[in-house]
Amino acid sequence: MGELASTKSYAEQGFMLYDRVRHGQLGSVYGGHEPGVCSRIHAAKAVWLLGYPDQALQTIEAALTMATELSHPYNLWLALMAAIWIHHHRGDSRAAQNHVEKLLALATEQQHRRWIKVANFLQGWLIIEHGEWERGIAQMRQGESELLIEARQQTYYATLVAQACLKGGQTEQAYSALTKDLKRVRDTGVRYYEAELHRIKGEVLLRRSASSQKEAEACFHMAIDLSHDQGAKSLELRAIMSLSGLWQKQGKKAEARQMLQEICNWFTEGFDTADLKEAKELLQTDGAKPSHT
């Protein structure tokens, strides 16, 4: 899996054909998944991965509006989870926090034990983003087991755990989480986020040992190749930023700059997102490693 262009195409066809009067009750047929909401959720994620973060934001906002109007708790839950995913990847922690709070309120109102644990896990991640590592990681650990049973989202959640461990200097725990999830990806074939696993593994290796540069570089190249093959320009940008930072430290400044400039030139939107801002900063400083991990 990981066929992003096809996902985008089919999802967009779905919500263009959707008619609320004719199709609004199909959610009860498809396990609670209301087709108008879910098609927009899948389109939004695919569009972000393909390199269109502003379009992804517009699409997920449409999904949230529809889910709110339907007043169906499960579909609102799905839309809020997807909105958190989009805002996280755009680097907007304030918007992500707002949706996590709504998620927790919904879970509490519905007295849904598992949803509450998931919301608390995501709150823990945001606590770490705001600088309180010990409190945040403890809260994430409480809900971690609940999230890792979701096959489609396991890789994303595993990267949050790995990045949280890395922020706290727990490189072995971060490495272990990534190694386990890479095996899970191979076993399940759920590959849409595999490139990001390899990229973060490379970052972990660099923190783990000064002698791991060659192995880390191989991880970055793997991430670039995978994301390029999938057309996942947003993940390709991240992987190139990581490799560019390493190459600059190694004195390969011209190669690093050319590679990063080429991928930045591809983008036509999203210039206010964290990744593209950091890429621009890296190009301007010509040697500074961005903080993004």
mmCIF file of C-alpha atoms in Angstrom:
data_model
loop_
_atom_site.group_PDB
_atom_site.id
_atom_site.type_symbol
_atom_site.label_atom_id
_atom_site.label_comp_id
_atom_site.label_asym_id
_atom_site.label_seq_id
_atom_site.Cartn_x
_atom_site.Cartn_y
_atom_site.Cartn_z
ATOM 1 C CA MET A 1 0.000 0.000 0.000
ATOM 2 C CA GLY A 2 0.981 3.642 -0.186
ATOM 3 C CA GLU A 3 -0.564 4.423 -3.587
ATOM 4 C CA LEU A 4 -1.250 8.041 -2.752
ATOM 5 C CA ALA A 5 -2.324 9.392 -6.136
ATOM 6 C CA SER A 6 -4.912 6.623 -6.486
ATOM 7 C CA THR A 7 -6.129 7.235 -2.935
ATOM 8 C CA LYS A 8 -6.577 10.935 -3.679
ATOM 9 C CA SER A 9 -8.363 10.232 -6.960
ATOM 10 C CA TYR A 10 -10.819 7.696 -5.557
ATOM 11 C CA ALA A 11 -11.509 9.739 -2.424
ATOM 12 C CA GLU A 12 -12.202 12.890 -4.424
ATOM 13 C CA GLN A 13 -14.498 10.979 -6.760
ATOM 14 C CA GLY A 14 -16.308 9.745 -3.670
ATOM 15 C CA PHE A 15 -17.073 13.135 -2.172
ATOM 16 C CA MET A 16 -17.936 14.648 -5.560
ATOM 17 C CA LEU A 17 -20.557 11.932 -6.075
ATOM 18 C CA TYR A 18 -21.781 12.134 -2.488
ATOM 19 C CA ASP A 19 -25.276 13.418 -1.813
ATOM 20 C CA ARG A 20 -26.258 13.747 1.833
ATOM 21 C CA VAL A 21 -29.938 13.043 1.229
ATOM 22 C CA ARG A 22 -29.264 9.897 -0.804
ATOM 23 C CA HIS A 23 -26.155 8.655 0.975
ATOM 24 C CA GLY A 24 -26.300 10.106 4.467
ATOM 25 C CA GLN A 25 -27.492 6.855 6.053
ATOM 26 C CA LEU A 26 -24.790 4.665 4.515
ATOM 27 C CA GLY A 27 -22.645 5.061 7.607
ATOM 28 C CA SER A 28 -24.813 2.499 9.360
ATOM 29 C CA VAL A 29 -24.041 0.055 6.535
ATOM 30 C CA TYR A 30 -20.290 0.642 6.556
ATOM 31 C CA GLY A 31 -19.501 0.262 10.232
ATOM 32 C CA GLY A 32 -20.305 3.860 11.138
ATOM 33 C CA HIS A 33 -18.113 5.387 8.423
ATOM 34 C CA GLU A 34 -20.174 8.158 6.828
ATOM 35 C CA PRO A 35 -18.901 8.283 3.202
ATOM 36 C CA GLY A 36 -18.941 12.070 2.831
ATOM 37 C CA VAL A 37 -16.763 12.519 5.919
ATOM 38 C CA CYS A 38 -14.454 9.560 5.405
ATOM 39 C CA SER A 39 -13.739 10.291 1.744
ATOM 40 C CA ARG A 40 -12.592 13.781 2.730
ATOM 41 C CA ILE A 41 -10.448 12.400 5.554
ATOM 42 C CA HIS A 42 -8.604 10.046 3.218
ATOM 43 C CA ALA A 43 -8.258 12.763 0.574
ATOM 44 C CA ALA A 44 -6.825 15.243 3.095
ATOM 45 C CA LYS A 45 -4.110 12.856 4.270
ATOM 46 C CA ALA A 46 -3.199 11.811 0.742
ATOM 47 C CA VAL A 47 -3.045 15.424 -0.409
ATOM 48 C CA TRP A 48 -0.696 16.390 2.436
ATOM 49 C CA LEU A 49 1.591 13.456 1.692
ATOM 50 C CA LEU A 50 1.584 14.365 -2.010
ATOM 51 C CA GLY A 51 2.894 17.827 -1.149
ATOM 52 C CA TYR A 52 -0.153 20.086 -0.969
ATOM 53 C CA PRO A 53 -0.497 21.117 2.698
ATOM 54 C CA ASP A 54 -2.891 24.012 2.089
ATOM 55 C CA GLN A 55 -5.289 21.845 0.086
ATOM 56 C CA ALA A 56 -5.069 19.236 2.846
ATOM 57 C CA LEU A 57 -6.124 21.858 5.390
ATOM 58 C CA GLN A 58 -9.103 22.948 3.294
ATOM 59 C CA THR A 59 -10.224 19.347 2.800
ATOM 60 C CA ILE A 60 -10.002 18.365 6.458
ATOM 61 C CA GLU A 61 -11.884 21.515 7.469
ATOM 62 C CA ALA A 62 -14.675 20.451 5.106
ATOM 63 C CA ALA A 63 -14.700 17.005 6.730
ATOM 64 C CA LEU A 64 -14.915 18.565 10.205
ATOM 65 C CA THR A 65 -17.786 20.819 9.163
ATOM 66 C CA MET A 66 -19.723 17.887 7.732
ATOM 67 C CA ALA A 67 -19.052 15.664 10.754
ATOM 68 C CA THR A 68 -20.176 18.438 13.128
ATOM 69 C CA GLU A 69 -23.385 19.016 11.162
ATOM 70 C CA LEU A 70 -24.178 15.286 11.197
ATOM 71 C CA SER A 71 -23.851 15.187 15.000
ATOM 72 C CA HIS A 72 -22.590 11.610 14.793
ATOM 73 C CA PRO A 73 -19.965 11.005 17.523
ATOM 74 C CA TYR A 74 -17.944 8.352 15.685
ATOM 75 C CA ASN A 75 -17.572 10.386 12.498
ATOM 76 C CA LEU A 76 -16.719 13.498 14.499
ATOM 77 C CA TRP A 77 -14.070 11.432 16.294
ATOM 78 C CA LEU A 78 -12.588 10.314 12.964
ATOM 79 C CA ALA A 79 -12.557 13.859 11.606
ATOM 80 C CA LEU A 80 -10.931 15.285 14.746
ATOM 81 C CA MET A 81 -8.235 12.599 14.682
ATOM 82 C CA ALA A 82 -7.493 13.383 11.045
ATOM 83 C CA ALA A 83 -7.440 17.132 11.759
ATOM 84 C CA ILE A 84 -4.860 16.562 14.504
ATOM 85 C CA TRP A 85 -2.776 14.542 12.010
ATOM 86 C CA ILE A 86 -2.938 17.345 9.413
ATOM 87 C CA HIS A 87 -2.130 20.147 11.861
ATOM 88 C CA HIS A 88 0.739 18.136 13.356
ATOM 89 C CA HIS A 89 2.273 17.664 9.931
ATOM 90 C CA ARG A 90 1.800 21.332 9.086
ATOM 91 C CA GLY A 91 3.641 22.149 12.304
ATOM 92 C CA ASP A 92 0.693 23.989 13.885
ATOM 93 C CA SER A 93 0.741 22.776 17.488
ATOM 94 C CA ARG A 94 -1.801 25.373 18.606
ATOM 95 C CA ALA A 95 -4.435 24.112 16.168
ATOM 96 C CA ALA A 96 -3.541 20.507 17.043
ATOM 97 C CA GLN A 97 -3.997 21.316 20.749
ATOM 98 C CA ASN A 98 -7.423 22.822 20.063
ATOM 99 C CA HIS A 99 -8.582 19.652 18.319
ATOM 100 C CA VAL A 100 -7.083 17.362 20.980
ATOM 101 C CA GLU A 101 -9.113 19.250 23.599
ATOM 102 C CA LYS A 102 -12.264 18.751 21.510
ATOM 103 C CA LEU A 103 -11.348 15.092 21.131
ATOM 104 C CA LEU A 104 -11.039 14.619 24.889
ATOM 105 C CA ALA A 105 -14.327 16.449 25.494
ATOM 106 C CA LEU A 106 -16.087 14.187 22.984
ATOM 107 C CA ALA A 107 -14.532 11.044 24.470
ATOM 108 C CA THR A 108 -15.531 12.097 27.982
ATOM 109 C CA GLU A 109 -19.066 12.974 26.903
ATOM 110 C CA GLN A 110 -19.436 9.558 25.242
ATOM 111 C CA GLN A 111 -17.764 7.824 28.218
ATOM 112 C CA HIS A 112 -15.629 5.939 25.714
ATOM 113 C CA ARG A 113 -12.691 4.439 27.618
ATOM 114 C CA ARG A 114 -10.495 3.809 24.617
ATOM 115 C CA TRP A 115 -11.098 7.221 23.071
ATOM 116 C CA ILE A 116 -10.149 8.864 26.370
ATOM 117 C CA LYS A 117 -6.848 6.968 26.403
ATOM 118 C CA VAL A 118 -6.084 7.980 22.837
ATOM 119 C CA ALA A 119 -6.859 11.640 23.609
ATOM 120 C CA ASN A 120 -4.645 11.501 26.690
ATOM 121 C CA PHE A 121 -1.830 9.980 24.623
ATOM 122 C CA LEU A 122 -2.040 12.876 22.167
ATOM 123 C CA GLN A 123 -2.172 15.388 24.996
ATOM 124 C CA GLY A 124 1.017 13.831 26.345
ATOM 125 C CA TRP A 125 2.709 14.354 22.980
ATOM 126 C CA LEU A 126 1.664 18.031 23.005
ATOM 127 C CA ILE A 127 2.920 18.453 26.566
ATOM 128 C CA ILE A 128 6.329 17.303 25.327
ATOM 129 C CA GLU A 129 6.095 19.735 22.406
ATOM 130 C CA HIS A 130 5.644 22.483 25.001
ATOM 131 C CA GLY A 131 8.778 21.432 26.888
ATOM 132 C CA GLU A 132 7.552 19.222 29.750
ATOM 133 C CA TRP A 133 9.143 15.936 28.742
ATOM 134 C CA GLU A 134 8.744 13.813 31.903
ATOM 135 C CA ARG A 135 5.053 14.598 32.384
ATOM 136 C CA GLY A 136 4.342 14.220 28.687
ATOM 137 C CA ILE A 137 6.069 10.877 28.166
ATOM 138 C CA ALA A 138 4.358 9.427 31.246
ATOM 139 C CA GLN A 139 0.965 10.407 29.832
ATOM 140 C CA MET A 140 1.829 8.994 26.403
ATOM 141 C CA ARG A 141 2.870 5.672 27.908
ATOM 142 C CA GLN A 142 -0.525 5.298 29.613
ATOM 143 C CA GLY A 143 -2.369 5.278 26.301
ATOM 144 C CA GLU A 144 0.303 3.810 24.041
ATOM 145 C CA SER A 145 -0.987 0.229 24.071
ATOM 146 C CA GLU A 146 -4.452 1.400 22.993
ATOM 147 C CA LEU A 147 -3.098 3.153 19.914
ATOM 148 C CA LEU A 148 -0.739 0.451 18.786
ATOM 149 C CA ILE A 149 -3.587 -1.989 18.152
ATOM 150 C CA GLU A 150 -4.782 0.173 15.218
ATOM 151 C CA ALA A 151 -2.991 -1.287 12.187
ATOM 152 C CA ARG A 152 -3.584 1.683 9.895
ATOM 153 C CA GLN A 153 -2.293 4.233 12.407
ATOM 154 C CA GLN A 154 0.385 2.183 14.176
ATOM 155 C CA THR A 155 3.278 3.648 12.222
ATOM 156 C CA TYR A 156 2.240 7.241 12.868
ATOM 157 C CA TYR A 157 1.792 6.627 16.582
ATOM 158 C CA ALA A 158 5.102 4.759 16.759
ATOM 159 C CA THR A 159 6.880 7.766 15.264
ATOM 160 C CA LEU A 160 5.343 10.009 17.922
ATOM 161 C CA VAL A 161 6.682 7.679 20.616
ATOM 162 C CA ALA A 162 10.113 7.494 18.973
ATOM 163 C CA GLN A 163 10.356 11.262 18.581
ATOM 164 C CA ALA A 164 9.233 11.760 22.178
ATOM 165 C CA CYS A 165 11.928 9.360 23.376
ATOM 166 C CA LEU A 166 14.491 11.164 21.243
ATOM 167 C CA LYS A 167 13.559 14.524 22.732
ATOM 168 C CA GLY A 168 14.180 13.018 26.173
ATOM 169 C CA GLY A 169 17.541 11.539 25.195
ATOM 170 C CA GLN A 170 16.214 7.964 25.281
ATOM 171 C CA THR A 171 17.844 6.916 22.030
ATOM 172 C CA GLU A 172 17.707 3.179 22.715
ATOM 173 C CA GLN A 173 13.975 3.294 23.382
ATOM 174 C CA ALA A 174 13.460 5.370 20.243
ATOM 175 C CA TYR A 175 15.518 2.935 18.183
ATOM 176 C CA SER A 176 13.591 -0.021 19.587
ATOM 177 C CA ALA A 177 10.203 1.539 18.780
ATOM 178 C CA LEU A 178 11.257 2.233 15.186
ATOM 179 C CA THR A 179 12.780 -1.220 14.672
ATOM 180 C CA LYS A 180 9.577 -2.894 15.866
ATOM 181 C CA ASP A 181 7.419 -0.760 13.644
ATOM 182 C CA LEU A 182 9.550 -1.285 10.554
ATOM 183 C CA LYS A 183 9.003 -5.009 11.056
ATOM 184 C CA ARG A 184 5.269 -4.367 11.442
ATOM 185 C CA VAL A 185 5.275 -2.437 8.166
ATOM 186 C CA ARG A 186 6.895 -5.370 6.403
ATOM 187 C CA ASP A 187 4.402 -7.792 7.947
ATOM 188 C CA THR A 188 1.251 -5.753 7.259
ATOM 189 C CA GLY A 189 2.151 -3.988 4.023
ATOM 190 C CA VAL A 190 0.831 -0.666 5.391
ATOM 191 C CA ARG A 191 3.563 1.460 3.828
ATOM 192 C CA TYR A 192 2.180 4.982 3.396
ATOM 193 C CA TYR A 193 4.360 6.296 6.253
ATOM 194 C CA GLU A 194 7.338 3.956 5.922
ATOM 195 C CA ALA A 195 9.656 6.650 4.576
ATOM 196 C CA GLU A 196 9.217 8.719 7.735
ATOM 197 C CA LEU A 197 10.188 5.718 9.865
ATOM 198 C CA HIS A 198 13.478 5.395 8.007
ATOM 199 C CA ARG A 199 14.134 9.123 8.245
ATOM 200 C CA ILE A 200 13.575 9.251 11.989
ATOM 201 C CA LYS A 201 15.666 6.108 12.416
ATOM 202 C CA GLY A 202 18.500 7.962 10.713
ATOM 203 C CA GLU A 203 18.099 10.877 13.133
ATOM 204 C CA VAL A 204 18.129 8.464 16.066
ATOM 205 C CA LEU A 205 21.304 6.795 14.790
ATOM 206 C CA LEU A 206 23.059 10.169 14.600
ATOM 207 C CA ARG A 207 22.150 10.859 18.232
ATOM 208 C CA ARG A 208 22.992 7.326 19.271
ATOM 209 C CA SER A 209 26.611 7.288 18.119
ATOM 210 C CA ALA A 210 29.010 9.586 16.299
ATOM 211 C CA SER A 211 30.223 6.550 14.361
ATOM 212 C CA SER A 212 26.771 5.854 12.861
ATOM 213 C CA GLN A 213 26.853 8.510 10.132
ATOM 214 C CA LYS A 214 27.135 5.992 7.297
ATOM 215 C CA GLU A 215 24.201 3.947 8.572
ATOM 216 C CA ALA A 216 22.153 7.104 9.176
ATOM 217 C CA GLU A 217 22.874 8.322 5.658
ATOM 218 C CA ALA A 218 21.618 4.989 4.282
ATOM 219 C CA CYS A 219 18.369 5.512 6.230
ATOM 220 C CA PHE A 220 17.942 8.982 4.747
ATOM 221 C CA HIS A 221 18.563 7.673 1.233
ATOM 222 C CA MET A 222 16.010 4.905 1.839
ATOM 223 C CA ALA A 223 13.478 7.497 3.022
ATOM 224 C CA ILE A 224 14.118 9.646 -0.048
ATOM 225 C CA ASP A 225 13.774 6.702 -2.429
ATOM 226 C CA LEU A 226 10.567 5.411 -0.828
ATOM 227 C CA SER A 227 8.879 8.800 -0.663
ATOM 228 C CA HIS A 228 9.951 9.654 -4.211
ATOM 229 C CA ASP A 229 8.528 6.378 -5.537
ATOM 230 C CA GLN A 230 5.221 7.064 -3.760
ATOM 231 C CA GLY A 231 5.087 10.677 -4.913
ATOM 232 C CA ALA A 232 5.060 11.663 -1.231
ATOM 233 C CA LYS A 233 6.719 15.057 -1.690
ATOM 234 C CA SER A 234 6.114 16.179 1.891
ATOM 235 C CA LEU A 235 7.975 13.153 3.268
ATOM 236 C CA GLU A 236 10.630 13.489 0.562
ATOM 237 C CA LEU A 237 11.235 17.078 1.694
ATOM 238 C CA ARG A 238 11.732 15.927 5.280
ATOM 239 C CA ALA A 239 14.133 13.177 4.252
ATOM 240 C CA ILE A 240 16.141 15.552 2.056
ATOM 241 C CA MET A 241 16.316 18.080 4.908
ATOM 242 C CA SER A 242 17.772 15.390 7.158
ATOM 243 C CA LEU A 243 20.326 14.255 4.566
ATOM 244 C CA SER A 244 21.170 17.847 3.687
ATOM 245 C CA GLY A 245 21.906 18.610 7.318
ATOM 246 C CA LEU A 246 24.229 15.616 7.538
ATOM 247 C CA TRP A 247 26.013 16.468 4.282
ATOM 248 C CA GLN A 248 26.590 20.034 5.394
ATOM 249 C CA LYS A 249 28.249 18.790 8.556
ATOM 250 C CA GLN A 250 30.426 16.588 6.374
ATOM 251 C CA GLY A 251 31.472 19.557 4.253
ATOM 252 C CA LYS A 252 29.309 18.667 1.236
ATOM 253 C CA LYS A 253 27.615 22.051 1.271
ATOM 254 C CA ALA A 254 27.185 22.496 -2.484
ATOM 255 C CA GLU A 255 25.577 19.060 -2.936
ATOM 256 C CA ALA A 256 23.358 19.592 0.096
ATOM 257 C CA ARG A 257 22.208 22.989 -1.095
ATOM 258 C CA GLN A 258 21.443 21.813 -4.629
ATOM 259 C CA MET A 259 19.438 18.829 -3.418
ATOM 260 C CA LEU A 260 17.413 20.921 -0.982
ATOM 261 C CA GLN A 261 16.841 23.741 -3.469
ATOM 262 C CA GLU A 262 15.468 21.307 -6.055
ATOM 263 C CA ILE A 263 12.844 19.855 -3.719
ATOM 264 C CA CYS A 264 11.875 23.308 -2.401
ATOM 265 C CA ASN A 265 11.390 24.542 -5.971
ATOM 266 C CA TRP A 266 8.811 21.797 -6.535
ATOM 267 C CA PHE A 267 6.369 23.178 -3.924
ATOM 268 C CA THR A 268 3.681 25.635 -4.960
ATOM 269 C CA GLU A 269 1.949 26.091 -1.586
ATOM 270 C CA GLY A 270 2.394 25.580 2.128
ATOM 271 C CA PHE A 271 5.114 28.181 2.520
ATOM 272 C CA ASP A 272 3.864 29.045 6.025
ATOM 273 C CA THR A 273 4.224 25.441 7.238
ATOM 274 C CA ALA A 274 7.016 24.415 9.596
ATOM 275 C CA ASP A 275 8.843 22.123 7.164
ATOM 276 C CA LEU A 276 9.100 24.640 4.333
ATOM 277 C CA LYS A 277 10.076 27.418 6.734
ATOM 278 C CA GLU A 278 12.875 25.241 8.105
ATOM 279 C CA ALA A 279 14.004 24.286 4.614
ATOM 280 C CA LYS A 280 14.158 27.956 3.650
ATOM 281 C CA GLU A 281 16.117 28.710 6.818
ATOM 282 C CA LEU A 282 18.552 25.925 6.050
ATOM 283 C CA LEU A 283 19.116 27.301 2.563
ATOM 284 C CA GLN A 284 19.608 30.837 3.853
ATOM 285 C CA THR A 285 22.009 29.922 6.651
ATOM 286 C CA ASP A 286 23.869 27.513 4.358
ATOM 287 C CA GLY A 287 25.038 25.156 7.036
ATOM 288 C CA ALA A 288 22.689 25.270 9.994
ATOM 289 C CA LYS A 289 20.849 22.051 10.767
ATOM 290 C CA PRO A 290 17.091 22.625 11.202
ATOM 291 C CA SER A 291 15.536 21.640 14.507
ATOM 292 C CA HIS A 292 12.979 19.333 12.864
ATOM 293 C CA THR A 293 13.364 15.671 13.889
#
